[in-house]
Amino acid sequence: MPLLKPQLTAKGGLDDYTFFCDAETGMLATTPQTAQCLPDLRANIIIQYDPPSSVEIVTQLATYCSTYLMFLRPTEVGFIGHLKDEAGLKFEERFIPWDHVPKLPTIELQNWYKTFHSMNLNSKAAYKAYLDSIRDHQLQEFFNMKDILLKEVAEGFCFAIPPYYKLVKETPRYELQLKAKELKKTQPLPFNAPVIKTSFKRIIRDHDSDLKARKELKRKAKKKTVIASDKNKNWVLSEGVVYNPDGTVRDVLADDSSLRLAAPGPCTVDVRHARDLTQQQFLETYAYNAPVIIVGASDNKDFRALTRRSSLLSWLGESKVRLSSANTYSYDKRDVTFSTYCHQHMKPQSLQTLANETFYLFGDHSHPQWLSLLEDYNIPPYSLPGHSPMLSFGVAGPGSGVPFHFHGPGFAETIWGRKRWFLAPPDAAPIFNPNRTTLQWLLEDYPKGPPLESMLECTLNPGELVYFPDRWWHATLNIDPCVFVSTFLSP
């Protein structure tokens, strides 16, 4: 079910809504405020889960459909009488006992929360957003925090323990946060400004009786040893390919045709150094308009040392990873061990193999140690208002990549090896076969077809990152065996 975001309506990005209107049947998720802005909205049923913010919104939404369904807690039923008095609307009230409501798969969801960090974060954000809507509601006589039990609300989001949430707004810390947000809107953040992070971390000591805690302590000590001892060693990912400590490939092997399936191309994307690009300049010039290559944005030398082949195989060799098919839609998945992936799937890409027959590691990591590894990655120092970063780790062989596709905005950094990028704006879709590899497209289709004036391309070297705006088409091609991290910006 597509989620229609408010900023998409502001940019005219109503593709999902258009598909919804043209389809015989369909479902669409959105906020009441966004629904009010949709042109010619007509639906059979509109279901309101969160408390309505005003009588006017309910009145307007009720005119868009034949059935308007609203869920209220027992203490909020008085709002129905208020609707009848103020707007003259007629409602059929029905009481549903709790024992008649189907139970959520609480245990399964809680296990997913432990495994998938992004699902945990999104669920916590939804939990807090619901409480915010109650706390700041205009009609406090019906919607307030007075009778709310946080444990019951948390159970509705399948949390065994309610996530931390500060209910009291009038606190010095809350006021400081508001001032900081207002200041950030008017003044760009200096590049060298310190980043303040607020978090709660458990201090693990040597005599800790918790077995998991002791294993975590040993793992962190091993990380420090790897960083200290391996920074100046060469790194081997695929047989015959040797890397320098900075992540670049040794020139001695650059002419090996059996391993070098494609060469770097020209760079037509803007290249900026992080010291000359402020947050404000990034927002005004690139965030919503064009891609950009950023050099020197973050120091990930320690992370590069941790992602050496021997280190990854030592820690995670027998852990399961989920491979995705390397076609545009990545609809096929395959589970193997990381060791199997390195030894069997990271061979140079064959021109006879289609993209939907090629599998590579990117994004789906169920093992907790993968999430622990990403804690050592320094994310780019740029952001989009109202968006949160979500990390994805990838390892791929030479000649692999993903054909043209699009999604939300984000950054991508190459840790080891080189990756070639092709980008096109949303209104200039390139001509390509979604089941043919990027390598096939580059060597066989790209030279024959007419050049696209709007297409941009560049080759990322280790330590460089590319930013791609929302819904920009892009295809990738790994020139060398690559390790890379993507930072997706999710609203």
PDB file of C-alpha atoms in Angstrom, residues 28 31 44 99 113 138 153 157 173 189 206 224 246 259 263 288 294 324 348 373 383 391 427 437 447 450:
ATOM      1  CA  LEU A  28      -3.812   4.623  -0.241  1.00  0.00           C
ATOM      2  CA  THR A  31      -2.496  12.101   6.526  1.00  0.00           C
ATOM      3  CA  ASN A  44     -15.702   4.269  -1.145  1.00  0.00           C
ATOM      4  CA  ASP A  99     -11.942  -9.275  23.277  1.00  0.00           C
ATOM      5  CA  TYR A 113      12.116  -5.273  16.079  1.00  0.00           C
ATOM      6  CA  GLN A 138      -6.896  21.416  19.961  1.00  0.00           C
ATOM      7  CA  VAL A 153      -0.622   2.309  23.786  1.00  0.00           C
ATOM      8  CA  PHE A 157       2.459  -0.959  18.611  1.00  0.00           C
ATOM      9  CA  ARG A 173      15.598  20.810  27.694  1.00  0.00           C
ATOM     10  CA  LEU A 189      25.489  24.619  10.328  1.00  0.00           C
ATOM     11  CA  ASP A 206      35.016  -7.351  32.535  1.00  0.00           C
ATOM     12  CA  LYS A 224      40.073  -2.031  18.144  1.00  0.00           C
ATOM     13  CA  ASP A 246      43.146   3.888   1.038  1.00  0.00           C
ATOM     14  CA  LEU A 259      39.114  -8.645 -13.926  1.00  0.00           C
ATOM     15  CA  ALA A 263      36.701   1.337 -17.195  1.00  0.00           C
ATOM     16  CA  TYR A 288      15.856  18.866  -4.385  1.00  0.00           C
ATOM     17  CA  ILE A 294      31.131  15.185  -2.339  1.00  0.00           C
ATOM     18  CA  SER A 324      18.834  -9.576  -4.056  1.00  0.00           C
ATOM     19  CA  PRO A 348      33.458 -11.166 -12.506  1.00  0.00           C
ATOM     20  CA  LEU A 373      29.223  -3.152  12.193  1.00  0.00           C
ATOM     21  CA  SER A 383      20.568  16.165   5.930  1.00  0.00           C
ATOM     22  CA  LEU A 391      22.021   2.644   6.438  1.00  0.00           C
ATOM     23  CA  ASP A 427      11.132  13.391 -16.277  1.00  0.00           C
ATOM     24  CA  THR A 437      22.647  -5.955 -16.375  1.00  0.00           C
ATOM     25  CA  PRO A 447      26.858   2.948 -27.653  1.00  0.00           C
ATOM     26  CA  PRO A 450      20.993   8.195 -28.983  1.00  0.00           C
TER      27      PRO A 450
END
